[in-house]
Each structure stands twice: as C-alpha cells, then as structure tokens.
Short mmCIF file of C-alpha atoms in Angstrom, two decimals:
data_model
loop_
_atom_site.label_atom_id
_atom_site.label_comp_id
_atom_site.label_asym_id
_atom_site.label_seq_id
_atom_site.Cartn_x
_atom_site.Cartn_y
_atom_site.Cartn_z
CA UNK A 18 2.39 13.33 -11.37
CA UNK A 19 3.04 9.94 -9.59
CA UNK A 20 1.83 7.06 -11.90
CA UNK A 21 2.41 3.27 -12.96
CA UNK A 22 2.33 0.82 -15.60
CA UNK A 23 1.02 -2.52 -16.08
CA UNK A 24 2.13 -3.65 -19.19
CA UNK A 25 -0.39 -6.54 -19.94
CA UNK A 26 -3.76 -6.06 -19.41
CA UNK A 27 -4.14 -9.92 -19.86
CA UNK A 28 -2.04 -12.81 -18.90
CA UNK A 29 -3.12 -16.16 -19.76
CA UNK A 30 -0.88 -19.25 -18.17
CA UNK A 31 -1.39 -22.67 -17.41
CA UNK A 32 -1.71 -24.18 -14.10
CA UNK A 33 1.88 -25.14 -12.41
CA UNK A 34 3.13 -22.81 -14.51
CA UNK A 35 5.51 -19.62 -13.62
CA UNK A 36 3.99 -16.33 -13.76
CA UNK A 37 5.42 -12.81 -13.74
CA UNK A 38 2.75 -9.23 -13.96
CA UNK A 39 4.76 -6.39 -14.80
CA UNK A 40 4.44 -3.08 -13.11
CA UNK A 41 6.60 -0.27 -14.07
CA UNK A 42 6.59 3.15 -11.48
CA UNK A 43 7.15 7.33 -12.11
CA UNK A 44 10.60 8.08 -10.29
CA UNK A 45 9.89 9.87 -7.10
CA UNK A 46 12.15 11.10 -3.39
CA UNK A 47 9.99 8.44 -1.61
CA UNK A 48 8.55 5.03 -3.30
CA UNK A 49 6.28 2.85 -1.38
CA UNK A 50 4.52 0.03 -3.56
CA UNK A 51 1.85 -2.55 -3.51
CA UNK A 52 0.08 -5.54 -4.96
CA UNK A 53 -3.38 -5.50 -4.55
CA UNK A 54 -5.57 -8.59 -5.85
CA UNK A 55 -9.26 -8.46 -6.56
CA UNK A 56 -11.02 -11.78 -6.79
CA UNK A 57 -14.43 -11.42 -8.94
CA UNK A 58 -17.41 -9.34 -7.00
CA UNK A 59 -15.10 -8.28 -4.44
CA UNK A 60 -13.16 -5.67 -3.17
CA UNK A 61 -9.43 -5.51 -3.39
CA UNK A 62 -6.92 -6.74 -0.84
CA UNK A 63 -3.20 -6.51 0.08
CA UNK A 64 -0.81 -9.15 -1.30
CA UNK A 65 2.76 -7.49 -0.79
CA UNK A 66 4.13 -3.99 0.18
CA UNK A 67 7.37 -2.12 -0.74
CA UNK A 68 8.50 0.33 2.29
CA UNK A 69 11.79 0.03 2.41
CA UNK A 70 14.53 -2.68 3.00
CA UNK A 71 15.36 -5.55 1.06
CA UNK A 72 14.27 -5.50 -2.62
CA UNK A 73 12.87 -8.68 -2.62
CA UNK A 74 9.42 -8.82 -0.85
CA UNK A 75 7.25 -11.76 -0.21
CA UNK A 76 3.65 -11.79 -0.08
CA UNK A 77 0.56 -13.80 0.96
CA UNK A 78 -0.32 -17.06 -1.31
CA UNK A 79 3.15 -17.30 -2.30
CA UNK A 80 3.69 -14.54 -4.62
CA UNK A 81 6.73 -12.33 -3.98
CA UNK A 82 7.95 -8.65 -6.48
CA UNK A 83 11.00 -7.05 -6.47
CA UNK A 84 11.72 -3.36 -6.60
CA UNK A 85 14.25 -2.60 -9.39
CA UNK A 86 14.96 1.59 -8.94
CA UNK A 87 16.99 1.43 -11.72
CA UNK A 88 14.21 -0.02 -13.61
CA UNK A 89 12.25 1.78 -11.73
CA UNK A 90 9.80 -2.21 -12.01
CA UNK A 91 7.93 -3.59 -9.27
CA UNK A 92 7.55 -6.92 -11.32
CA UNK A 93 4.99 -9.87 -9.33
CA UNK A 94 5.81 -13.26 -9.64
CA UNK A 95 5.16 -16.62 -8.88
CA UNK A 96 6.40 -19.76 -9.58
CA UNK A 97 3.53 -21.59 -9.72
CA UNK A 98 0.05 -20.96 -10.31
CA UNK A 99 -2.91 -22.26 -9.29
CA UNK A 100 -6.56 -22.47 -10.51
CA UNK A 101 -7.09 -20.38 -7.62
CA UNK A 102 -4.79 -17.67 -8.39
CA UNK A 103 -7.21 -16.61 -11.09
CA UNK A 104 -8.03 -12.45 -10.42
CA UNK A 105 -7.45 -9.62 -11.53
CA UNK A 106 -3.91 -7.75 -10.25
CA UNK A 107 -3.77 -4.04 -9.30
CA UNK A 108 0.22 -2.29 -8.81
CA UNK A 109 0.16 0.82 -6.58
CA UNK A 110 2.20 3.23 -6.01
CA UNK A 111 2.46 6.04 -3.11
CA UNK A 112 5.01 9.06 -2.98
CA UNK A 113 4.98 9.48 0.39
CA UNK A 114 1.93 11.18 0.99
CA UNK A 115 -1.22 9.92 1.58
CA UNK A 116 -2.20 9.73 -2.05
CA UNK A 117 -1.93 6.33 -3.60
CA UNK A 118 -2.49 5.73 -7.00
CA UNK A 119 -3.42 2.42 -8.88
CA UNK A 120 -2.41 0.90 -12.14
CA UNK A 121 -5.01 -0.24 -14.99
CA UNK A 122 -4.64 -3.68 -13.91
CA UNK A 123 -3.60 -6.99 -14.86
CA UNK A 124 -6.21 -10.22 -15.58
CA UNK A 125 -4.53 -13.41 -14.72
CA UNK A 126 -5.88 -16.84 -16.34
CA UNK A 127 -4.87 -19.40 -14.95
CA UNK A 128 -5.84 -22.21 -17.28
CA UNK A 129 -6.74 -26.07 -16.25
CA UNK B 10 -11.20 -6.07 13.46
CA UNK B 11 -13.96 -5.80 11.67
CA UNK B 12 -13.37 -4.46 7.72
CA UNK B 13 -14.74 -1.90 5.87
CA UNK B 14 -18.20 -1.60 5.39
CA UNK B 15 -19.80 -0.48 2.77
CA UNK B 16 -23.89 -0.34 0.98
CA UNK B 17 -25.85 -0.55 -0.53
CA UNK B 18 -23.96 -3.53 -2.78
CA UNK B 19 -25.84 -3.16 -5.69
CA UNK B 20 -27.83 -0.02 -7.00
CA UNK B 21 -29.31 0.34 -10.24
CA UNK B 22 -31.06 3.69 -11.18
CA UNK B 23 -32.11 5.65 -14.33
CA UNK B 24 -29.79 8.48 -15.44
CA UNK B 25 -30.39 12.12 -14.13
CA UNK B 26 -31.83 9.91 -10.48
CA UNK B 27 -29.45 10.45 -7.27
CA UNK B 28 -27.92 8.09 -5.27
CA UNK B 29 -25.90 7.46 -2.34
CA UNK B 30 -23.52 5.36 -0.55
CA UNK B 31 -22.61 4.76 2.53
CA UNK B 32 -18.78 3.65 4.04
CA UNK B 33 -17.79 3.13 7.30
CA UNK B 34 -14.03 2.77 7.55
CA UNK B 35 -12.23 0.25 10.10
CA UNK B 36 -12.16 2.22 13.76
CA UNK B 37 -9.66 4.66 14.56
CA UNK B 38 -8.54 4.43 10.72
CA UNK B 39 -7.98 8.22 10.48
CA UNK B 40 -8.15 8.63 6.37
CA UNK B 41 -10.83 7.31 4.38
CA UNK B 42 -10.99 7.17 0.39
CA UNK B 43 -13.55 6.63 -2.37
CA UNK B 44 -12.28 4.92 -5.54
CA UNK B 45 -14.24 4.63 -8.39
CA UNK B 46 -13.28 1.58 -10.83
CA UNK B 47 -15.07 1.23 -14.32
CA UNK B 48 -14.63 -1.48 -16.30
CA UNK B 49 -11.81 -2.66 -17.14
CA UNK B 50 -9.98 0.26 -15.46
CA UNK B 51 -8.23 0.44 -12.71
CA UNK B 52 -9.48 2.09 -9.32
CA UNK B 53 -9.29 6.20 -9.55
CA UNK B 54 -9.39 8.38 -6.87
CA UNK B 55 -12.25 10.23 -6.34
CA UNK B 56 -11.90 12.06 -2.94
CA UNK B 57 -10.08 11.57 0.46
CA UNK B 58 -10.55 12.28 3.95
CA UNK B 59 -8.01 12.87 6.77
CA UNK B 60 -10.99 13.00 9.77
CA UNK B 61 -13.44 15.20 8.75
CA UNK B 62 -11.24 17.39 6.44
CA UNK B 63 -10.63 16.93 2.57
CA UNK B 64 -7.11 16.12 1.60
CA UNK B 65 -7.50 15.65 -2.07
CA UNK B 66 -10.99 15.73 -4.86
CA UNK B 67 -8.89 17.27 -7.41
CA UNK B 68 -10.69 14.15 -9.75
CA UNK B 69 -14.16 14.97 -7.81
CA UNK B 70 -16.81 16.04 -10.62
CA UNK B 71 -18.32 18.38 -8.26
CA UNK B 72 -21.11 19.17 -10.42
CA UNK B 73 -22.52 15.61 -9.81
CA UNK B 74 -20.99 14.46 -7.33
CA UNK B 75 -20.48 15.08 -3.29
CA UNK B 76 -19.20 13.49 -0.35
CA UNK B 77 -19.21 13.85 3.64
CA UNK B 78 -17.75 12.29 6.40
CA UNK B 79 -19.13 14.84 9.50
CA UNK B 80 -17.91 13.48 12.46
CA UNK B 81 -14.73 12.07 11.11
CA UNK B 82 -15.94 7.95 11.24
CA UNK B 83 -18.12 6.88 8.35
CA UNK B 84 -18.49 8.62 4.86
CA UNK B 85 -21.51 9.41 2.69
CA UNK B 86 -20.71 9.55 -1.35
CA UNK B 87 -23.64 11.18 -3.62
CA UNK B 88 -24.23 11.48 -7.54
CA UNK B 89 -27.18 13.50 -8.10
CA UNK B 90 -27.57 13.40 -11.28
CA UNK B 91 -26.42 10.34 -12.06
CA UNK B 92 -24.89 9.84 -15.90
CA UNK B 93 -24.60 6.62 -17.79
CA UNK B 94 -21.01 6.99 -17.41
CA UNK B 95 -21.07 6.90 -13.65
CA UNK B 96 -21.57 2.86 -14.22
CA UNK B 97 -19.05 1.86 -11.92
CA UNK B 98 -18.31 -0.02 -8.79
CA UNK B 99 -17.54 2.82 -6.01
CA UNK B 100 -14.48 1.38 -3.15
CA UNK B 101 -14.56 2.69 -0.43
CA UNK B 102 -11.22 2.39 1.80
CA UNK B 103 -9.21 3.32 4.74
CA UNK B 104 -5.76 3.50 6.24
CA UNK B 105 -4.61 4.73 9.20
CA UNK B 106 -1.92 7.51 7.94
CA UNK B 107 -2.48 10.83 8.89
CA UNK B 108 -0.10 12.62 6.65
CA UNK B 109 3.66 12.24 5.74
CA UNK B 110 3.82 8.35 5.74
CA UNK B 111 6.60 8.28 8.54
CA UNK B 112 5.26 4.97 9.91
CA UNK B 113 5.98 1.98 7.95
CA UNK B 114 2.77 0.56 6.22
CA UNK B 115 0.51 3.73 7.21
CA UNK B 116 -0.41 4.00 3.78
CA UNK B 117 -1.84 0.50 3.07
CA UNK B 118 -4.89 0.61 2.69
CA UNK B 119 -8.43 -1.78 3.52
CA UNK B 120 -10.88 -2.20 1.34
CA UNK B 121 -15.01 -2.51 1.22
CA UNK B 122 -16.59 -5.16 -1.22
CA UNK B 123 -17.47 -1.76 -3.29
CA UNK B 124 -20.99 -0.63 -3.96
CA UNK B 125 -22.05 -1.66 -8.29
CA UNK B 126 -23.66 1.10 -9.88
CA UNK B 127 -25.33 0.46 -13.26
CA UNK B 128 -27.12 3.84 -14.65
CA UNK B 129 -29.86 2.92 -17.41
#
C-alpha cells in the first residue's frame, strides 16, 4: 500500500532561521506529491505539488521541496521562517489514482 | 470560486447519539472525500465519491458510520452511534479528477474548515 513518512512530529526553530520537514514516500509506477499546511482551527490547504518535471518545486509563502526518487524524499524547506509560518505540515502522496494519502504530520515552531 | 463548504463547525454529543454532517464540494468538482483527523494524527480517509458512486470506504466503519452524496453535488456523512473515539475533526474535500490522474494537478485537492466532533 502507498504510504509516507514524516520523520519529526515536532520541529522547533527560531525565527530567520532555515527550516527543512522531512517526508519520505512508498516507491510506486506513478508519484504525485504534496505539501499541505493547516493553520490552527482550519482546514488544510495546498502549498506545493509534485506532477512531474523539474525536481525542484516552489510553493506559496516561499517554501519550495524537492523530489529525490532515489531517496524516494519529498523534503520541505525554507530558508527563513517566520512567526507566521507557525502550523502544522501534512506530506501527501498519490499513485496515480484518485486515492491520496496523508502523512502523520509535522508541527512547526517557529520561535520569537 | 467559492470553497468547500462544510457544517455544522462544531458538534458535541454524548456517545451512542447520531450525528451528521453536511459538505458541499466546489462546483463541477467531480470527486468528493471525507477525511477524518484525530489528534495528533494525520487526516485518514474515510470514504470517496466519484459523482454519486463510491470509489473507495475500504477504512469506512460501516457499522457506525454512513455517507451519501445522491445527486452527485453535496455529501451527507453520519455516525449513529457515535463512540468516544469518533472525537475528531471530519474534512471534507474535493478535486476535480475523475479517475486515472491524466491531467496534471487533477488530484489536488480543496479543503472545508472541517466539522470538530467531541463525543462525551
């Protein structure tokens, strides 16, 4: 079965500070990925997209990810945070189907 | 456009009570899905609609749990009963794939603000 992997469930950083969420994928024929952010008491919303192309994608608010297929990673970053920035980050992953399935999610602190 | 709708926002009931929720997905968005998202978990698939036709509620728990979407537009999601473990928030979202993703970004999908369900 299609999955993925966020490998903190908590990321504390400092404002101005770089920033990188790690999302790791289940091999598949087709790979389409996503960010999703979700700011407190509301629903989540696209921040970047994997279809195809080039491996480096850039998203809204300046964050940008880069699909790795031999690392099979879909890694967020950013070089610098902001207070603002503060949510919690969802990867997502879709084989090609309809069917897309989330990670368990990544908290991001961005600290004054 | 306008978004995805969703309600009530808030719900709290007693356990073995029913309750519903209501979606209604961005227009001409043909699949709609309903997440559910405890806390501290990430969104899980509970059942999704291509129109009016199921595609996937293998992670349904269709002893409890039902959902509708007649005509195709909006979508009705039930408990009855409800559990203490159905304390969630319930998304509701849509995209406008209608199968095979052969159309770049069919797949992405819109969100509601999600309806809170707390179960005493």
């Amino acid at each position: 079965a299609q999955s993925v992997t966020q490998l903190d469930s908590q990321v504390p950083v400092f404002e101005e500070a770089p920033v990188e969420l790690r999302c790791n994928y289940s091999s598949s024929v087709s790979v389409y990925l996503f960010w999703y952010v979700q700011y407190p008491n509301q629903g989540l919303q696209l921040l970047l997209k994997y279809l195809s192309g080039s491996t480096l994608v850039k998203g809204i608010n300046g964050f940008e990810a880069e699909f790795n297929k031999s690392q099979t990673s879909f890694h967020l970053r950013k070089p610098s945070v902001h207070i603002s920035d503060t949510a919690e980050y969802f990867c997502a992953y879709s084989g090609g189907y309809q069917k897309v399935t989330f990670g368990t999610g990544t908290k991001l602190q961005v600290i004054p | 456009e306008a978004g995805v709708a969703q309600s009530p926002r808030y719900k709290i009931i007693e356990k073995r009570q029913s309750v519903a929720f209501w979606c209604n997905p961005i227009s001409g968005h043909a699949t709609l899905y309903w997440y559910q998202q405890i806390l501290g978990q990430g969104p899980k698939l509970l059942i999704q609609f291509q129109n009016n036709g199921v595609v996937d509620d293998s992670q349904l728990p269709k002893d409890r749990f039902s959902a509708e979407r007649l005509k195709g537009v909006d979508s009705t999601l039930k408990i009855q009963p409800a559990k203490l473990e159905d304390s969630a928030v319930y998304l509701c979202a849509s995209s406008t794939s209608t199968g095979w993703v052969k159309t770049a970004g069919a797949n992405v999908l819109t969100f509601g603000a999600g309806s809170r369900l707390t179960v005493l």
